């Protein structure tokens, strides 16, 4: 440490701006350290794609519309036996109408049901493993006897297990293989 | 005077380097920074993690397990814990359960028979909790001070929640003196 300079300033006064700059430099260093984790986390957060006022949406090259969202008791356990859900469980059915320029090449989707509290339920409920349910993947389900698409239009049907008394309000569709960003479209019945 | 100033500069640089080394040594390593978030709770109460809730409803120990027709012996003691598992806002699978003893050793659920409850085999929907028992083999000397660990992650528990519940185990010597096979409750809908 030298003594006062020609202007009579000591070490602290000569270096005051450098010392002040240390604080934002430290803050910048800490931010740079966590930035990559923060950015990775933000990229993984699902983003809702827009839908039209009538409840339909153009997404993943398809036109999508929710035509039914209601409890059902029509599931079968076998060709002749009805499926009875466990006590306290209500089965909900969502029917989505899909319009595709080429149904054979429609991308597969994942369908999630949203209840009134905002909780989400998927189509792989343990409570439905003994029921015969169609594939719910946004592709024409002709393999299990479903109708062939007419003019590029067909339906996909999804089933969910909810606690009795819980209401469903919407479904969310995401197309992982089509859309690398984590996006989904939310469909609800028009009021 | 000049020599003293140079010596002072050298000592200052050495002190800064030593301080930097001390800060580096004192800073937690990457694994410690990314460790799971421990969510501690009491036995018999719901302990709520990021995406699940777990309640250790009962605990007992046994010298032998009866799995189907097979009797499973142990060199230590079986800790059998009854769990109630529920999803929070979206479907969840519980993939990890273990106990930690007083010296920090971890004992995971046995793989000598299938334990679907905590091996990701059950897809739990919000509002539809399940219950069942898990079995963990520990040395008899460790059984007096055990903490149950439960997570929805399988191997990589970093930066995710892990429930920690102390287990009141007290009947070890009595059970070992009079061994009798006990069954493990399979997963089922919670009552």
GROMACS .gro file of C-alpha atoms in nm:
model
  382
    1UNK     CA    1   0.000   0.000   0.000
    2UNK     CA    2   0.144   0.329  -0.106
    3UNK     CA    3   0.087   0.654   0.077
    4UNK     CA    4  -0.126   0.945  -0.053
    5UNK     CA    5  -0.095   1.028  -0.423
    6UNK     CA    6  -0.022   1.372  -0.569
    7UNK     CA    7  -0.385   1.473  -0.506
    8UNK     CA    8  -0.356   1.367  -0.144
    9UNK     CA    9  -0.588   1.062  -0.181
   10UNK     CA   10  -0.523   0.753   0.030
   11UNK     CA   11  -0.565   0.389  -0.084
   12UNK     CA   12  -0.936   0.368   0.002
   13UNK     CA   13  -1.029   0.686  -0.188
   14UNK     CA   14  -0.821   0.587  -0.490
   15UNK     CA   15  -0.996   0.248  -0.514
   16UNK     CA   16  -1.349   0.341  -0.407
   17UNK     CA   17  -1.511   0.264  -0.748
   18UNK     CA   18  -1.334  -0.066  -0.774
   19UNK     CA   19  -1.464  -0.162  -0.431
   20UNK     CA   20  -1.818  -0.054  -0.524
   21UNK     CA   21  -1.796  -0.263  -0.844
   22UNK     CA   22  -1.716  -0.575  -0.642
   23UNK     CA   23  -2.078  -0.602  -0.521
   24UNK     CA   24  -2.249  -0.626  -0.867
   25UNK     CA   25  -1.961  -0.843  -0.990
   26UNK     CA   26  -2.027  -1.090  -0.711
   27UNK     CA   27  -2.403  -1.084  -0.785
   28UNK     CA   28  -2.330  -1.150  -1.154
   29UNK     CA   29  -2.103  -1.439  -1.063
   30UNK     CA   30  -2.370  -1.604  -0.846
   31UNK     CA   31  -2.638  -1.553  -1.114
   32UNK     CA   32  -2.413  -1.704  -1.382
   33UNK     CA   33  -2.363  -2.002  -1.153
   34UNK     CA   34  -2.734  -2.080  -1.124
   35UNK     CA   35  -2.844  -1.958  -1.468
   36UNK     CA   36  -2.802  -2.289  -1.647
   37UNK     CA   37  -3.010  -2.476  -1.386
   38UNK     CA   38  -3.276  -2.203  -1.391
   39UNK     CA   39  -3.297  -2.201  -1.769
   40UNK     CA   40  -3.316  -2.582  -1.783
   41UNK     CA   41  -3.597  -2.581  -1.527
   42UNK     CA   42  -3.791  -2.310  -1.711
   43UNK     CA   43  -3.759  -2.494  -2.043
   44UNK     CA   44  -3.917  -2.803  -1.885
   45UNK     CA   45  -4.229  -2.622  -1.768
   46UNK     CA   46  -4.532  -2.703  -1.983
   47UNK     CA   47  -4.676  -2.411  -2.179
   48UNK     CA   48  -5.042  -2.392  -2.276
   49UNK     CA   49  -5.110  -2.343  -2.648
   50UNK     CA   50  -5.403  -2.118  -2.743
   51UNK     CA   51  -5.749  -2.257  -2.818
   52UNK     CA   52  -6.051  -2.095  -2.985
   53UNK     CA   53  -6.352  -1.947  -2.804
   54UNK     CA   54  -6.570  -2.244  -2.907
   55UNK     CA   55  -6.336  -2.482  -2.723
   56UNK     CA   56  -6.166  -2.620  -3.033
   57UNK     CA   57  -5.799  -2.582  -3.113
   58UNK     CA   58  -5.554  -2.614  -3.401
   59UNK     CA   59  -5.255  -2.798  -3.266
   60UNK     CA   60  -4.990  -3.035  -3.395
   61UNK     CA   61  -5.139  -3.008  -3.745
   62UNK     CA   62  -5.478  -3.131  -3.620
   63UNK     CA   63  -5.810  -2.967  -3.545
   64UNK     CA   64  -5.922  -3.082  -3.200
   65UNK     CA   65  -6.255  -3.047  -3.024
   66UNK     CA   66  -6.386  -3.194  -2.699
   67UNK     CA   67  -6.737  -3.327  -2.766
   68UNK     CA   68  -6.806  -3.518  -2.443
   69UNK     CA   69  -6.677  -3.512  -2.088
   70UNK     CA   70  -6.902  -3.702  -1.849
   71UNK     CA   71  -6.918  -3.993  -1.604
   72UNK     CA   72  -6.987  -4.329  -1.762
   73UNK     CA   73  -7.102  -4.671  -1.642
   74UNK     CA   74  -7.080  -4.837  -1.982
   75UNK     CA   75  -6.736  -4.996  -1.955
   76UNK     CA   76  -6.704  -5.370  -2.004
   77UNK     CA   77  -6.480  -5.616  -1.823
   78UNK     CA   78  -6.520  -5.871  -2.101
   79UNK     CA   79  -6.741  -5.910  -2.407
   80UNK     CA   80  -7.036  -5.993  -2.186
   81UNK     CA   81  -6.953  -5.873  -1.834
   82UNK     CA   82  -6.990  -5.515  -1.722
   83UNK     CA   83  -6.702  -5.345  -1.547
   84UNK     CA   84  -6.778  -5.226  -1.196
   85UNK     CA   85  -6.526  -4.971  -1.067
   86UNK     CA   86  -6.392  -5.000  -0.711
   87UNK     CA   87  -6.598  -4.840  -0.435
   88UNK     CA   88  -6.555  -4.464  -0.422
   89UNK     CA   89  -6.436  -4.443  -0.784
   90UNK     CA   90  -6.627  -4.286  -1.074
   91UNK     CA   91  -6.517  -4.348  -1.432
   92UNK     CA   92  -6.516  -4.040  -1.659
   93UNK     CA   93  -6.510  -4.053  -2.036
   94UNK     CA   94  -6.368  -3.784  -2.264
   95UNK     CA   95  -6.445  -3.793  -2.636
   96UNK     CA   96  -6.228  -3.579  -2.860
   97UNK     CA   97  -6.312  -3.518  -3.225
   98UNK     CA   98  -6.005  -3.490  -3.444
   99UNK     CA   99  -5.975  -3.358  -3.796
  100UNK     CA  100  -5.653  -3.456  -3.968
  101UNK     CA  101  -5.527  -3.398  -4.324
  102UNK     CA  102  -5.392  -3.754  -4.314
  103UNK     CA  103  -5.526  -3.969  -4.027
  104UNK     CA  104  -5.269  -4.242  -4.096
  105UNK     CA  105  -4.995  -3.994  -4.012
  106UNK     CA  106  -5.162  -3.826  -3.716
  107UNK     CA  107  -4.913  -3.787  -3.430
  108UNK     CA  108  -4.983  -3.980  -3.110
  109UNK     CA  109  -5.084  -3.780  -2.806
  110UNK     CA  110  -5.110  -3.804  -2.430
  111UNK     CA  111  -5.444  -3.710  -2.276
  112UNK     CA  112  -5.475  -3.582  -1.922
  113UNK     CA  113  -5.796  -3.490  -1.746
  114UNK     CA  114  -5.819  -3.179  -1.529
  115UNK     CA  115  -6.063  -3.171  -1.238
  116UNK     CA  116  -6.230  -2.865  -1.082
  117UNK     CA  117  -5.949  -2.828  -0.827
  118UNK     CA  118  -5.690  -2.825  -1.105
  119UNK     CA  119  -5.562  -3.176  -1.027
  120UNK     CA  120  -5.462  -3.387  -1.325
  121UNK     CA  121  -5.545  -3.750  -1.391
  122UNK     CA  122  -5.399  -3.976  -1.659
  123UNK     CA  123  -5.539  -4.267  -1.859
  124UNK     CA  124  -5.325  -4.528  -1.679
  125UNK     CA  125  -5.525  -4.548  -1.358
  126UNK     CA  126  -5.472  -4.871  -1.167
  127UNK     CA  127  -5.844  -4.872  -1.089
  128UNK     CA  128  -5.924  -4.931  -1.460
  129UNK     CA  129  -5.677  -5.209  -1.538
  130UNK     CA  130  -5.955  -5.470  -1.546
  131UNK     CA  131  -6.174  -5.267  -1.782
  132UNK     CA  132  -6.166  -5.291  -2.160
  133UNK     CA  133  -6.083  -4.940  -2.273
  134UNK     CA  134  -5.991  -4.818  -2.621
  135UNK     CA  135  -5.652  -4.668  -2.700
  136UNK     CA  136  -5.658  -4.299  -2.621
  137UNK     CA  137  -5.375  -4.160  -2.828
  138UNK     CA  138  -5.532  -3.925  -3.086
  139UNK     CA  139  -5.486  -4.179  -3.365
  140UNK     CA  140  -5.767  -4.366  -3.541
  141UNK     CA  141  -5.845  -4.674  -3.330
  142UNK     CA  142  -5.942  -4.914  -3.608
  143UNK     CA  143  -5.742  -5.201  -3.453
  144UNK     CA  144  -5.989  -5.245  -3.167
  145UNK     CA  145  -6.296  -5.216  -3.385
  146UNK     CA  146  -6.337  -4.839  -3.395
  147UNK     CA  147  -6.484  -4.671  -3.704
  148UNK     CA  148  -6.254  -4.567  -3.988
  149UNK     CA  149  -6.204  -4.193  -4.030
  150UNK     CA  150  -6.455  -4.019  -4.257
  151UNK     CA  151  -6.318  -3.721  -4.451
  152UNK     CA  152  -6.017  -3.713  -4.219
  153UNK     CA  153  -6.244  -3.688  -3.914
  154UNK     CA  154  -6.245  -3.940  -3.630
  155UNK     CA  155  -6.277  -3.962  -3.253
  156UNK     CA  156  -6.048  -4.070  -2.973
  157UNK     CA  157  -6.198  -4.179  -2.642
  158UNK     CA  158  -6.016  -4.161  -2.307
  159UNK     CA  159  -6.124  -4.298  -1.968
  160UNK     CA  160  -6.018  -4.177  -1.626
  161UNK     CA  161  -6.072  -4.284  -1.266
  162UNK     CA  162  -6.174  -4.007  -1.028
  163UNK     CA  163  -6.285  -4.013  -0.669
  164UNK     CA  164  -6.665  -4.005  -0.656
  165UNK     CA  165  -6.784  -3.648  -0.614
  166UNK     CA  166  -6.493  -3.492  -0.803
  167UNK     CA  167  -6.591  -3.306  -1.121
  168UNK     CA  168  -6.388  -3.299  -1.441
  169UNK     CA  169  -6.367  -2.969  -1.629
  170UNK     CA  170  -6.121  -3.011  -1.917
  171UNK     CA  171  -5.865  -3.229  -2.088
  172UNK     CA  172  -5.510  -3.148  -2.182
  173UNK     CA  173  -5.346  -3.295  -2.491
  174UNK     CA  174  -4.975  -3.299  -2.558
  175UNK     CA  175  -4.793  -3.441  -2.856
  176UNK     CA  176  -4.450  -3.534  -2.729
  177UNK     CA  177  -4.325  -3.688  -3.050
  178UNK     CA  178  -4.449  -3.399  -3.262
  179UNK     CA  179  -4.371  -3.105  -3.042
  180UNK     CA  180  -4.028  -3.102  -2.883
  181UNK     CA  181  -4.117  -2.804  -2.670
  182UNK     CA  182  -4.329  -2.903  -2.372
  183UNK     CA  183  -4.661  -2.761  -2.487
  184UNK     CA  184  -5.017  -2.873  -2.440
  185UNK     CA  185  -5.360  -2.766  -2.554
  186UNK     CA  186  -5.648  -2.743  -2.306
  187UNK     CA  187  -5.994  -2.838  -2.431
  188UNK     CA  188  -6.318  -2.784  -2.244
  189UNK     CA  189  -6.682  -2.814  -2.341
  190UNK     CA  190  -6.837  -2.492  -2.476
  191UNK     CA  191  -7.070  -2.333  -2.217
  192UNK     CA  192   1.149   0.004   0.324
  193UNK     CA  193   1.116  -0.125  -0.033
  194UNK     CA  194   1.184  -0.480   0.087
  195UNK     CA  195   0.922  -0.449   0.357
  196UNK     CA  196   0.664  -0.326   0.103
  197UNK     CA  197   0.736  -0.624  -0.126
  198UNK     CA  198   0.710  -0.861   0.166
  199UNK     CA  199   0.379  -0.702   0.263
  200UNK     CA  200   0.247  -0.748  -0.092
  201UNK     CA  201   0.354  -1.110  -0.093
  202UNK     CA  202   0.186  -1.175   0.240
  203UNK     CA  203  -0.133  -1.004   0.119
  204UNK     CA  204  -0.145  -1.223  -0.196
  205UNK     CA  205  -0.078  -1.534   0.011
  206UNK     CA  206  -0.354  -1.438   0.254
  207UNK     CA  207  -0.603  -1.382  -0.031
  208UNK     CA  208  -0.514  -1.719  -0.187
  209UNK     CA  209  -0.549  -1.892   0.150
  210UNK     CA  210  -0.885  -1.725   0.208
  211UNK     CA  211  -1.002  -1.837  -0.139
  212UNK     CA  212  -0.894  -2.193  -0.065
  213UNK     CA  213  -1.074  -2.184   0.271
  214UNK     CA  214  -1.395  -2.059   0.105
  215UNK     CA  215  -1.365  -2.331  -0.160
  216UNK     CA  216  -1.315  -2.601   0.103
  217UNK     CA  217  -1.604  -2.477   0.314
  218UNK     CA  218  -1.847  -2.464   0.020
  219UNK     CA  219  -2.064  -2.779  -0.012
  220UNK     CA  220  -1.973  -3.000  -0.307
  221UNK     CA  221  -2.209  -3.048  -0.603
  222UNK     CA  222  -2.368  -3.362  -0.462
  223UNK     CA  223  -2.438  -3.192  -0.133
  224UNK     CA  224  -2.584  -2.887  -0.307
  225UNK     CA  225  -2.820  -3.107  -0.508
  226UNK     CA  226  -2.921  -3.335  -0.220
  227UNK     CA  227  -3.289  -3.420  -0.176
  228UNK     CA  228  -3.513  -3.185   0.019
  229UNK     CA  229  -3.584  -3.371   0.341
  230UNK     CA  230  -3.948  -3.340   0.450
  231UNK     CA  231  -3.962  -3.458   0.808
  232UNK     CA  232  -4.285  -3.560   0.974
  233UNK     CA  233  -4.425  -3.764   1.259
  234UNK     CA  234  -4.523  -4.129   1.257
  235UNK     CA  235  -4.897  -4.164   1.191
  236UNK     CA  236  -4.935  -3.828   1.014
  237UNK     CA  237  -4.933  -3.734   0.646
  238UNK     CA  238  -4.590  -3.613   0.536
  239UNK     CA  239  -4.626  -3.412   0.218
  240UNK     CA  240  -4.356  -3.409  -0.049
  241UNK     CA  241  -4.351  -3.227  -0.383
  242UNK     CA  242  -4.580  -3.469  -0.563
  243UNK     CA  243  -4.695  -3.721  -0.303
  244UNK     CA  244  -4.800  -3.764   0.057
  245UNK     CA  245  -4.706  -4.060   0.273
  246UNK     CA  246  -4.829  -4.174   0.612
  247UNK     CA  247  -4.652  -4.447   0.809
  248UNK     CA  248  -4.960  -4.591   0.972
  249UNK     CA  249  -4.807  -4.888   1.157
  250UNK     CA  250  -4.476  -5.063   1.204
  251UNK     CA  251  -4.386  -5.407   1.335
  252UNK     CA  252  -4.089  -5.635   1.316
  253UNK     CA  253  -4.065  -6.001   1.234
  254UNK     CA  254  -3.811  -6.279   1.223
  255UNK     CA  255  -3.974  -6.441   0.919
  256UNK     CA  256  -4.196  -6.329   0.631
  257UNK     CA  257  -4.452  -6.549   0.462
  258UNK     CA  258  -4.473  -6.458   0.093
  259UNK     CA  259  -4.710  -6.695  -0.081
  260UNK     CA  260  -4.591  -7.040   0.020
  261UNK     CA  261  -4.236  -6.926   0.086
  262UNK     CA  262  -4.089  -6.838   0.426
  263UNK     CA  263  -3.819  -6.571   0.411
  264UNK     CA  264  -3.568  -6.589   0.694
  265UNK     CA  265  -3.325  -6.312   0.784
  266UNK     CA  266  -2.994  -6.282   0.968
  267UNK     CA  267  -3.126  -5.958   1.113
  268UNK     CA  268  -3.486  -5.858   1.155
  269UNK     CA  269  -3.763  -5.765   0.914
  270UNK     CA  270  -3.912  -5.419   0.957
  271UNK     CA  271  -4.264  -5.416   0.813
  272UNK     CA  272  -4.417  -5.072   0.768
  273UNK     CA  273  -4.776  -5.002   0.667
  274UNK     CA  274  -4.791  -4.703   0.433
  275UNK     CA  275  -5.072  -4.487   0.303
  276UNK     CA  276  -4.968  -4.317  -0.020
  277UNK     CA  277  -5.150  -4.045  -0.210
  278UNK     CA  278  -5.082  -3.824  -0.511
  279UNK     CA  279  -5.100  -3.448  -0.472
  280UNK     CA  280  -5.196  -3.276  -0.798
  281UNK     CA  281  -5.103  -3.529  -1.065
  282UNK     CA  282  -5.052  -3.905  -1.092
  283UNK     CA  283  -4.743  -4.030  -0.915
  284UNK     CA  284  -4.552  -4.353  -0.867
  285UNK     CA  285  -4.352  -4.413  -0.549
  286UNK     CA  286  -4.020  -4.564  -0.648
  287UNK     CA  287  -3.807  -4.554  -0.336
  288UNK     CA  288  -3.844  -4.661   0.025
  289UNK     CA  289  -3.568  -4.730   0.272
  290UNK     CA  290  -3.472  -4.687   0.636
  291UNK     CA  291  -3.173  -4.504   0.777
  292UNK     CA  292  -3.022  -4.617   1.107
  293UNK     CA  293  -2.858  -4.407   1.377
  294UNK     CA  294  -2.516  -4.426   1.213
  295UNK     CA  295  -2.651  -4.310   0.875
  296UNK     CA  296  -2.652  -4.649   0.703
  297UNK     CA  297  -2.932  -4.694   0.448
  298UNK     CA  298  -3.129  -5.017   0.405
  299UNK     CA  299  -3.359  -5.033   0.103
  300UNK     CA  300  -3.672  -5.243   0.068
  301UNK     CA  301  -3.583  -5.602   0.002
  302UNK     CA  302  -3.574  -5.735  -0.354
  303UNK     CA  303  -3.634  -6.092  -0.233
  304UNK     CA  304  -3.997  -6.049  -0.339
  305UNK     CA  305  -4.186  -5.792  -0.548
  306UNK     CA  306  -4.290  -5.479  -0.362
  307UNK     CA  307  -4.510  -5.300  -0.615
  308UNK     CA  308  -4.617  -5.039  -0.361
  309UNK     CA  309  -4.278  -4.868  -0.367
  310UNK     CA  310  -4.117  -4.996  -0.688
  311UNK     CA  311  -4.314  -4.775  -0.924
  312UNK     CA  312  -4.566  -5.047  -0.991
  313UNK     CA  313  -4.870  -4.850  -0.877
  314UNK     CA  314  -4.986  -4.537  -1.060
  315UNK     CA  315  -5.160  -4.333  -0.791
  316UNK     CA  316  -5.423  -4.084  -0.905
  317UNK     CA  317  -5.505  -3.768  -0.703
  318UNK     CA  318  -5.792  -3.839  -0.463
  319UNK     CA  319  -5.747  -4.218  -0.481
  320UNK     CA  320  -5.492  -4.310  -0.212
  321UNK     CA  321  -5.358  -4.661  -0.172
  322UNK     CA  322  -5.215  -4.852   0.122
  323UNK     CA  323  -5.001  -5.157   0.179
  324UNK     CA  324  -4.693  -5.277   0.360
  325UNK     CA  325  -4.325  -5.276   0.273
  326UNK     CA  326  -4.057  -5.496   0.422
  327UNK     CA  327  -3.697  -5.399   0.490
  328UNK     CA  328  -3.424  -5.623   0.630
  329UNK     CA  329  -3.195  -5.458   0.889
  330UNK     CA  330  -2.940  -5.580   1.148
  331UNK     CA  331  -3.113  -5.631   1.481
  332UNK     CA  332  -2.875  -5.386   1.645
  333UNK     CA  333  -2.991  -5.110   1.410
  334UNK     CA  334  -3.362  -5.160   1.462
  335UNK     CA  335  -3.397  -4.938   1.766
  336UNK     CA  336  -3.339  -4.609   1.587
  337UNK     CA  337  -3.472  -4.607   1.232
  338UNK     CA  338  -3.599  -4.334   1.005
  339UNK     CA  339  -3.818  -4.424   0.709
  340UNK     CA  340  -3.727  -4.257   0.378
  341UNK     CA  341  -3.979  -4.238   0.092
  342UNK     CA  342  -3.945  -4.069  -0.250
  343UNK     CA  343  -4.112  -4.075  -0.588
  344UNK     CA  344  -3.773  -4.078  -0.759
  345UNK     CA  345  -3.600  -4.409  -0.830
  346UNK     CA  346  -3.223  -4.362  -0.821
  347UNK     CA  347  -3.162  -3.994  -0.881
  348UNK     CA  348  -3.310  -3.819  -0.578
  349UNK     CA  349  -3.134  -3.488  -0.643
  350UNK     CA  350  -3.327  -3.168  -0.569
  351UNK     CA  351  -3.652  -3.351  -0.510
  352UNK     CA  352  -3.841  -3.416  -0.192
  353UNK     CA  353  -3.781  -3.715   0.033
  354UNK     CA  354  -4.009  -3.790   0.327
  355UNK     CA  355  -3.836  -3.876   0.653
  356UNK     CA  356  -4.040  -4.039   0.930
  357UNK     CA  357  -3.896  -4.180   1.254
  358UNK     CA  358  -4.018  -4.536   1.318
  359UNK     CA  359  -4.108  -4.644   1.672
  360UNK     CA  360  -3.972  -5.000   1.671
  361UNK     CA  361  -3.957  -5.163   2.014
  362UNK     CA  362  -4.039  -5.533   2.001
  363UNK     CA  363  -3.722  -5.668   1.833
  364UNK     CA  364  -3.591  -5.901   2.104
  365UNK     CA  365  -3.934  -6.052   2.169
  366UNK     CA  366  -3.989  -6.125   1.801
  367UNK     CA  367  -3.645  -6.281   1.759
  368UNK     CA  368  -3.696  -6.500   2.066
  369UNK     CA  369  -4.027  -6.634   1.933
  370UNK     CA  370  -4.004  -6.627   1.552
  371UNK     CA  371  -4.333  -6.658   1.367
  372UNK     CA  372  -4.393  -6.591   0.998
  373UNK     CA  373  -4.595  -6.282   0.913
  374UNK     CA  374  -4.759  -6.180   0.587
  375UNK     CA  375  -4.705  -5.849   0.409
  376UNK     CA  376  -5.018  -5.659   0.311
  377UNK     CA  377  -5.038  -5.620  -0.067
  378UNK     CA  378  -5.125  -5.277  -0.218
  379UNK     CA  379  -5.495  -5.194  -0.222
  380UNK     CA  380  -5.724  -4.894  -0.223
  381UNK     CA  381  -5.692  -4.707   0.105
  382UNK     CA  382  -5.989  -4.726   0.336
   0.00000   0.00000   0.00000
